[in-house]
PDB file of C-alpha atoms in Angstrom:
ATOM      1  CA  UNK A  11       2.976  17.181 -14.777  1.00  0.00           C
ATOM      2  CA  UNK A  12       5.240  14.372 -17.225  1.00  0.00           C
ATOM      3  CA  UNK A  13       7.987  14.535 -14.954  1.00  0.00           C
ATOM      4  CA  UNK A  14       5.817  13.841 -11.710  1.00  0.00           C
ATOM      5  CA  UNK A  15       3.685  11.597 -13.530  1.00  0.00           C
ATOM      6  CA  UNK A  16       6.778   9.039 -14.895  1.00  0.00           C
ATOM      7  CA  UNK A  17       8.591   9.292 -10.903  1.00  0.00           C
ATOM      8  CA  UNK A  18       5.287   8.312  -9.247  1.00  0.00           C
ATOM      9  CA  UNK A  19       5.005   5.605 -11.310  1.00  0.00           C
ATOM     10  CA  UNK A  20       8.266   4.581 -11.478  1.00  0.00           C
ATOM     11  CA  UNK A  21       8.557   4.270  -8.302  1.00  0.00           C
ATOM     12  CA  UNK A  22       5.545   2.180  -8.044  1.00  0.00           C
ATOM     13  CA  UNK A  23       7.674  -0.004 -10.394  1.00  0.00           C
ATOM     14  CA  UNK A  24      10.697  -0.464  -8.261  1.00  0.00           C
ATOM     15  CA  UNK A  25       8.572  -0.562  -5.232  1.00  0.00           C
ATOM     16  CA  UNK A  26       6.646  -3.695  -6.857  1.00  0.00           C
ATOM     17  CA  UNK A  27      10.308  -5.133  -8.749  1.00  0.00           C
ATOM     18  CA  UNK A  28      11.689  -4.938  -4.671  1.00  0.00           C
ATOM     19  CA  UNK A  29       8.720  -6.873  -3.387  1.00  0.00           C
ATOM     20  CA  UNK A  30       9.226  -9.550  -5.602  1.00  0.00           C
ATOM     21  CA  UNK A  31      10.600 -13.276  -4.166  1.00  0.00           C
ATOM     22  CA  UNK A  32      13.179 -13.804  -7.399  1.00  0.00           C
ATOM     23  CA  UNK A  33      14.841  -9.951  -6.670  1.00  0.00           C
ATOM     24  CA  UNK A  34      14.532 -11.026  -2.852  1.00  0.00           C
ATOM     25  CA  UNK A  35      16.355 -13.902  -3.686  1.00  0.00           C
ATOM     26  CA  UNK A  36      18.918 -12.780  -5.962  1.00  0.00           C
ATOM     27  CA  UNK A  37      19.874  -9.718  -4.096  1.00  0.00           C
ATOM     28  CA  UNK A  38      20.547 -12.470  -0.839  1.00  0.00           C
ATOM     29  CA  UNK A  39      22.334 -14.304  -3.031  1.00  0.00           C
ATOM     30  CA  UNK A  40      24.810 -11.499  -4.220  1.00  0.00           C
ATOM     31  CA  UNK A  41      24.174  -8.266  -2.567  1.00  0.00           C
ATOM     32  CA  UNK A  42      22.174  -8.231   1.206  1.00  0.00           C
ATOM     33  CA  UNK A  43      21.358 -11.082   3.938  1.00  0.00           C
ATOM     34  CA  UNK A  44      17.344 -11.323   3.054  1.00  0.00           C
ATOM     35  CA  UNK A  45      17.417 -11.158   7.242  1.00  0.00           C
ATOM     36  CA  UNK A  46      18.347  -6.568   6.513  1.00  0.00           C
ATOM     37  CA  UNK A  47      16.069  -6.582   3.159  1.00  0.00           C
ATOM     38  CA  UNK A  48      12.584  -5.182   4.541  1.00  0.00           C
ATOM     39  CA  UNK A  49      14.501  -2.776   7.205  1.00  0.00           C
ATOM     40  CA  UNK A  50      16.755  -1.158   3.707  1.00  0.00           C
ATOM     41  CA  UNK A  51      13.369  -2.180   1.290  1.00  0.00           C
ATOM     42  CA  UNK A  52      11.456   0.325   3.739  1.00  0.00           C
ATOM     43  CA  UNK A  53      14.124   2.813   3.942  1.00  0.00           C
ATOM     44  CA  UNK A  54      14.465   3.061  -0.196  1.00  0.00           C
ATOM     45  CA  UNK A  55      11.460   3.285  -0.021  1.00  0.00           C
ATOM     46  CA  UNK A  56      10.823   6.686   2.239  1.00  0.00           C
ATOM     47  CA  UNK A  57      13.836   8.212   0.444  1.00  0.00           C
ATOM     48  CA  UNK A  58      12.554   6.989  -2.717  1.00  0.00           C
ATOM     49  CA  UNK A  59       9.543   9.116  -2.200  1.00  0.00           C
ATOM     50  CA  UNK A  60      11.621  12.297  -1.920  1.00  0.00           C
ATOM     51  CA  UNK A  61      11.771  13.127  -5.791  1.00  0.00           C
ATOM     52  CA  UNK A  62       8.297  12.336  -6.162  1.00  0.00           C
ATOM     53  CA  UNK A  63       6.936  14.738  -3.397  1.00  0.00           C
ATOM     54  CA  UNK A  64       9.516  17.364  -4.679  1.00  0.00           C
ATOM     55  CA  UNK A  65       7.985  16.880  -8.063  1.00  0.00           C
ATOM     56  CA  UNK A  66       4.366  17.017  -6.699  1.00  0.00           C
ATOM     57  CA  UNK A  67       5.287  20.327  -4.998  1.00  0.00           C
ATOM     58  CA  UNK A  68       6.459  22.095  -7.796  1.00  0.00           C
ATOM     59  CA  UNK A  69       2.924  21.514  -9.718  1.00  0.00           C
ATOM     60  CA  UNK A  70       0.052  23.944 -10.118  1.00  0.00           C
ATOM     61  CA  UNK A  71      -2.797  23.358  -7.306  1.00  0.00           C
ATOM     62  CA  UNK A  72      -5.674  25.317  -9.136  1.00  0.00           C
ATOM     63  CA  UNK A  73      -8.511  23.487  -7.973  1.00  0.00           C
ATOM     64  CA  UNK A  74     -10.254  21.884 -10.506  1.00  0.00           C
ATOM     65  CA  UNK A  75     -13.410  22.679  -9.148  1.00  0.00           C
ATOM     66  CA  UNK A  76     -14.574  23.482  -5.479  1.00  0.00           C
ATOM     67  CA  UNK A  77     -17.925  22.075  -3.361  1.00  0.00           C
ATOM     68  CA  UNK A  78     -17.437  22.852   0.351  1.00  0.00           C
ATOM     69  CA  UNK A  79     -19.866  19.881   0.855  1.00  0.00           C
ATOM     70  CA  UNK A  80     -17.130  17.530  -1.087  1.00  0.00           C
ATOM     71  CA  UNK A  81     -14.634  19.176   1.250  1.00  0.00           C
ATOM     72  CA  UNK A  82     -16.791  18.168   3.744  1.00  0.00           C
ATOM     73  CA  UNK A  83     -16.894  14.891   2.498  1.00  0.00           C
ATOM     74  CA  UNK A  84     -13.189  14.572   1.598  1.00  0.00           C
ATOM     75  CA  UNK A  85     -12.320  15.645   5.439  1.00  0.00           C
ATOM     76  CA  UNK A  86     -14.425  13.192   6.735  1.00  0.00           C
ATOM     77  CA  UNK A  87     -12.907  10.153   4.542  1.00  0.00           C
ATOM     78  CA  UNK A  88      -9.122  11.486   5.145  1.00  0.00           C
ATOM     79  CA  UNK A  89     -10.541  10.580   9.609  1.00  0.00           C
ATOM     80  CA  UNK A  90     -12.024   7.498   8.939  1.00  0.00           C
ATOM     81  CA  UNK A  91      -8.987   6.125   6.374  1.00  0.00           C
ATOM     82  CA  UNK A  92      -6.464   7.388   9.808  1.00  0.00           C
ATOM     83  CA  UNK A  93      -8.252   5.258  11.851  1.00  0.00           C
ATOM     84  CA  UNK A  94      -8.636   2.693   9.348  1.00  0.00           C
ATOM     85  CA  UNK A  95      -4.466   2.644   8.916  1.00  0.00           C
ATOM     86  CA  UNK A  96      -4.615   2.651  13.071  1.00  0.00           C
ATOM     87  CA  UNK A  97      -6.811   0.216  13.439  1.00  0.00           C
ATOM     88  CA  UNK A  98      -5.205  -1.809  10.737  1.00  0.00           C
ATOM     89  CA  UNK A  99      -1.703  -1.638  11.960  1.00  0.00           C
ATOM     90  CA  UNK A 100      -2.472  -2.713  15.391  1.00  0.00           C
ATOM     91  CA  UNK A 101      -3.481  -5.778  13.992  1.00  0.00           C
ATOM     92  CA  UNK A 102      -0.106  -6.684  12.425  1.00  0.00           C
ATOM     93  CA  UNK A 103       3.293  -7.294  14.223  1.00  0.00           C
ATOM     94  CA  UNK A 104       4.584  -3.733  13.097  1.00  0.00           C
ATOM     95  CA  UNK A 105       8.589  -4.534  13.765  1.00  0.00           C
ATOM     96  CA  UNK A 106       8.211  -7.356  11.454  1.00  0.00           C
ATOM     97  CA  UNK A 107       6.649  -5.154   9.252  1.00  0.00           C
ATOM     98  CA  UNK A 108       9.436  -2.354   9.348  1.00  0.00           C
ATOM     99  CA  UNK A 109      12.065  -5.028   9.514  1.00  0.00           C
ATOM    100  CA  UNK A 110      13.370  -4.536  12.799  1.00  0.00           C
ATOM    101  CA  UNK A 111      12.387  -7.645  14.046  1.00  0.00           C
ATOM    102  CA  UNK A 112      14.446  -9.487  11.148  1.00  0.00           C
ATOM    103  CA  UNK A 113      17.507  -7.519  11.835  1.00  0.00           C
ATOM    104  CA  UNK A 114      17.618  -7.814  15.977  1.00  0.00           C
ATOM    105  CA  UNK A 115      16.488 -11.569  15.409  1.00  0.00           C
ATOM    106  CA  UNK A 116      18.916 -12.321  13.009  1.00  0.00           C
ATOM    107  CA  UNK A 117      16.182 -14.233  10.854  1.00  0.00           C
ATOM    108  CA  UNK A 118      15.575 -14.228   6.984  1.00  0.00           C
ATOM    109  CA  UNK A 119      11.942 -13.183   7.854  1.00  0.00           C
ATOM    110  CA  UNK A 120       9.521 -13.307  10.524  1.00  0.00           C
ATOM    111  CA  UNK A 121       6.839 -16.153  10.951  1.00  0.00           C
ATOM    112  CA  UNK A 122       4.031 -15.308   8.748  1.00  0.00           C
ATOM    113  CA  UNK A 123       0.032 -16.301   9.808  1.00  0.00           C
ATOM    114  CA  UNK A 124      -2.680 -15.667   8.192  1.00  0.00           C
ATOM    115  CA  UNK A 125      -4.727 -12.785   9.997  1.00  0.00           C
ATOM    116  CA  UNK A 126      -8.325 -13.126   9.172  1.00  0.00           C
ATOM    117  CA  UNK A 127      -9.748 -11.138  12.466  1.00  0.00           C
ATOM    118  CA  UNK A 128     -10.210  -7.661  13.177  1.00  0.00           C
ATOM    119  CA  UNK A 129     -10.452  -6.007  10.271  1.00  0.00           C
ATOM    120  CA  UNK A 130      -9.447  -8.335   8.237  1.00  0.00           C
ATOM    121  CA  UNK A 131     -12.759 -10.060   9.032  1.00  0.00           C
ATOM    122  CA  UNK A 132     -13.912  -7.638   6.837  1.00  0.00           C
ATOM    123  CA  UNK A 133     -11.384  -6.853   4.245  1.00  0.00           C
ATOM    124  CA  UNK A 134      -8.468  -8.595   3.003  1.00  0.00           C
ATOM    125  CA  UNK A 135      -6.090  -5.547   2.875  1.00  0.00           C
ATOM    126  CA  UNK A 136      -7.035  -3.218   5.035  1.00  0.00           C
ATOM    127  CA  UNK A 137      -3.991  -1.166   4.764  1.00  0.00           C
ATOM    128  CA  UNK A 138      -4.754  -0.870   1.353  1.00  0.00           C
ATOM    129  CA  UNK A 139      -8.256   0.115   1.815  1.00  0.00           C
ATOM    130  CA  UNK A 140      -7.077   3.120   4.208  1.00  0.00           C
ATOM    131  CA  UNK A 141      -5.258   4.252   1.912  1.00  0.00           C
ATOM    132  CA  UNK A 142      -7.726   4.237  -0.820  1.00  0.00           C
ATOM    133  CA  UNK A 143      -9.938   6.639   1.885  1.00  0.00           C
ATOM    134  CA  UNK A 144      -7.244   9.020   2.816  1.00  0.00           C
ATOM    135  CA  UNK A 145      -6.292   9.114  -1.336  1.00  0.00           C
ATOM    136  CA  UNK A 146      -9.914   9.922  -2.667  1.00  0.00           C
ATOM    137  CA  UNK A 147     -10.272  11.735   0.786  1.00  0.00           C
ATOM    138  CA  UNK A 148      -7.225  13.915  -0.071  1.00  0.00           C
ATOM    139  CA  UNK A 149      -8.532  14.949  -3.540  1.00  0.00           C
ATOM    140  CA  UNK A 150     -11.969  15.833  -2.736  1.00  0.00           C
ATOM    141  CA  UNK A 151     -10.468  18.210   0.096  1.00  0.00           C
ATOM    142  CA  UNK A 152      -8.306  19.525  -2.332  1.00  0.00           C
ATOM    143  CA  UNK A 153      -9.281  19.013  -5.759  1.00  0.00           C
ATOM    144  CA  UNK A 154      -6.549  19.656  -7.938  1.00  0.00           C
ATOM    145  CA  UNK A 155      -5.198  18.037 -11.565  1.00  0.00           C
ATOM    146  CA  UNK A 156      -2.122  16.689  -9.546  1.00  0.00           C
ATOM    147  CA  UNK A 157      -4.231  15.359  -6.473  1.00  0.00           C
ATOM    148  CA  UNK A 158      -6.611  13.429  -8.886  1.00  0.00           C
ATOM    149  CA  UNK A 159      -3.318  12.319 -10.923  1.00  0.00           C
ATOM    150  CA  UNK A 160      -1.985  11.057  -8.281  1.00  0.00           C
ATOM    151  CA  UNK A 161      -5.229   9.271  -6.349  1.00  0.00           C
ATOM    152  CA  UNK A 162      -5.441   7.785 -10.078  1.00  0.00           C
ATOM    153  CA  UNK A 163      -1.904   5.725 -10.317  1.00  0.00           C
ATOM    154  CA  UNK A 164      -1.775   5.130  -6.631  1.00  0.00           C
ATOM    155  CA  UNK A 165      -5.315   3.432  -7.181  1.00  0.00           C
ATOM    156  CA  UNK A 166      -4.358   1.431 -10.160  1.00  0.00           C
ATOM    157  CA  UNK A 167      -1.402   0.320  -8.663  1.00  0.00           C
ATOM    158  CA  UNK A 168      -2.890  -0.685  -4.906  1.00  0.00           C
ATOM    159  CA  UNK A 169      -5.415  -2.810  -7.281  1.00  0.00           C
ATOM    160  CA  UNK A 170      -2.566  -4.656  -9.578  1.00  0.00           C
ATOM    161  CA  UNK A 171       0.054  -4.604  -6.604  1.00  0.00           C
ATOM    162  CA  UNK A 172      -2.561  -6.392  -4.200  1.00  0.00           C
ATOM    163  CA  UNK A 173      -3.206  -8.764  -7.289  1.00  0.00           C
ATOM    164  CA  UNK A 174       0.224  -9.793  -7.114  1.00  0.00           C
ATOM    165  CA  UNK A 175       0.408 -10.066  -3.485  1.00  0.00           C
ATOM    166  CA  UNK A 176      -2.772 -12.291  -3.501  1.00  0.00           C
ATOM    167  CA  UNK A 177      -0.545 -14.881  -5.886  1.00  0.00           C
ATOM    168  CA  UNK A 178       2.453 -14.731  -3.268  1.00  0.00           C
ATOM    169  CA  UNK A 179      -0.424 -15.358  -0.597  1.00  0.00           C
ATOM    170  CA  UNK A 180      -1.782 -18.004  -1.758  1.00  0.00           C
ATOM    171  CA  UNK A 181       1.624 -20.090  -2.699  1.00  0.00           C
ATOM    172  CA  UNK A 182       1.901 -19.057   1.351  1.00  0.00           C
ATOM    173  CA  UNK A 183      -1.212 -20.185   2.626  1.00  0.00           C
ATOM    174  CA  UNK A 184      -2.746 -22.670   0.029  1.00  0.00           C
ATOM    175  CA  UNK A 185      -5.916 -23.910   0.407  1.00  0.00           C
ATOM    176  CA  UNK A 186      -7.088 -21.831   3.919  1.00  0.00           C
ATOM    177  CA  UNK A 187      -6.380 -17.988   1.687  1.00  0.00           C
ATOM    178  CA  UNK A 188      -8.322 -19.183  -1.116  1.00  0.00           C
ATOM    179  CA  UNK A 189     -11.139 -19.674   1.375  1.00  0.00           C
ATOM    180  CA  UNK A 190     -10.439 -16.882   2.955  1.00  0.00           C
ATOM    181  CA  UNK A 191     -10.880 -15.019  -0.384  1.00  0.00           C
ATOM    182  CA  UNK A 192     -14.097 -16.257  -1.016  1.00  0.00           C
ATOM    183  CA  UNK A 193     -15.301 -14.949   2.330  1.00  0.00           C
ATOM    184  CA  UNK A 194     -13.841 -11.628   2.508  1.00  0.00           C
ATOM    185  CA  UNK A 195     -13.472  -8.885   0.145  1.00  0.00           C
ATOM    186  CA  UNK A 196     -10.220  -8.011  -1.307  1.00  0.00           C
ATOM    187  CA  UNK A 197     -10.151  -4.211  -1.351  1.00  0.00           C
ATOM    188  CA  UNK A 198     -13.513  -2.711  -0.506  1.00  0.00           C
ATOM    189  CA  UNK A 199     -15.623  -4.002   1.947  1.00  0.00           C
ATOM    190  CA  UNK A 200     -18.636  -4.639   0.208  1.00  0.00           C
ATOM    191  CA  UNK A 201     -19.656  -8.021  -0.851  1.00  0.00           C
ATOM    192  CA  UNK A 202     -21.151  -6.768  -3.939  1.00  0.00           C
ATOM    193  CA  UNK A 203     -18.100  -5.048  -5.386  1.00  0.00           C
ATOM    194  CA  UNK A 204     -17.714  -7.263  -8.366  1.00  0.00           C
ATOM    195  CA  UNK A 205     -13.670  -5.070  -8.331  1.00  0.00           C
ATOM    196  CA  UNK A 206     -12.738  -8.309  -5.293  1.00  0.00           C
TER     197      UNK A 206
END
């Protein structure tokens, strides 16, 4: 359980490290055109992911506990989080977002708006709210130590990963995203989640 535990969240690290505009920068400076980083910061990413899924596999599943009707319940939050992540990613320009556009363009990065329709109307990171449903969906379908370990840092780091994001944001957008965050929820849609 160590071993998976310190590659799931290492790779949160480097996932977060890669993200960042000063490693952005000084990779363009000595490595990468910025105009290939998101296609090769996506692909690092998926192959990234390959000792941590190895690790995962190698774990005991002995379920915790077992409640059909949280099975139930689990099944029914992994649906709505896939058409959450649908819904969500129709509402972005998805070759900017693999970095395809950037390469075939030939530009640093694509033009960034601000999207606050669709579901963004109703949260600010949708795509991270799916993922939060399919997460929690996928442990209480299968309730095991490693499923709840890993719902647990993948939680805590969609929370303090979409804190940082909301700084790069607003240097982006200024004045119109911190209205937009006082409108909209950041993670959960609920206005009374205090966790915005």
């Amino acid at each position: 359980m160590g071993l998976f535990t310190i590659l799931l969240i290492l790779y949160f690290a480097l996932h977060s490290l890669l993200a960042s505009t000063k490693v952005k920068q000084y990779l363009k400076q000595r490595i990468i055109p910025l105009r290939y980083y998101r296609l090769m910061y996506n692909v690092f990413a998926l192959v990234a992911l390959i000792p941590v899924y190895f690790s995962y596999q190698s774990l005991d599943k002995s379920l915790i506990f077992h409640s059909n009707i949280l099975k139930w319940i689990g099944g029914l939050l992994l649906v709505v989080g896939l058409m959450t992540l649908w819904k969500a990613l129709k509402g972005y320009d998805l070759s900017a977002f693999a970095g395809t556009y950037q390469y075939r363009a030939k530009k640093e990065e694509a033009a960034g708006q601000l999207i606050t329709s669709g579901l963004n109307a109703h949260v600010r990171h949708p795509l991270y709210f799916a993922a939060l449903l399919l997460i929690w969906g996928g442990f209480l379908f299968a309730t095991h130590l490693p499923m709840l370990l890993f719902a647990s840092i993948t939680t805590s780091y969609l929370w303090l990963g979409t804190k940082l994001e909301e700084q790069k944001l607003l240097l982006q957008f200024g004045e119109a995203y911190a209205d937009y965050q006082q409108r909209v929820p950041m993670l959960i849609p609920l206005r009374w989640n205090k966790m915005n």
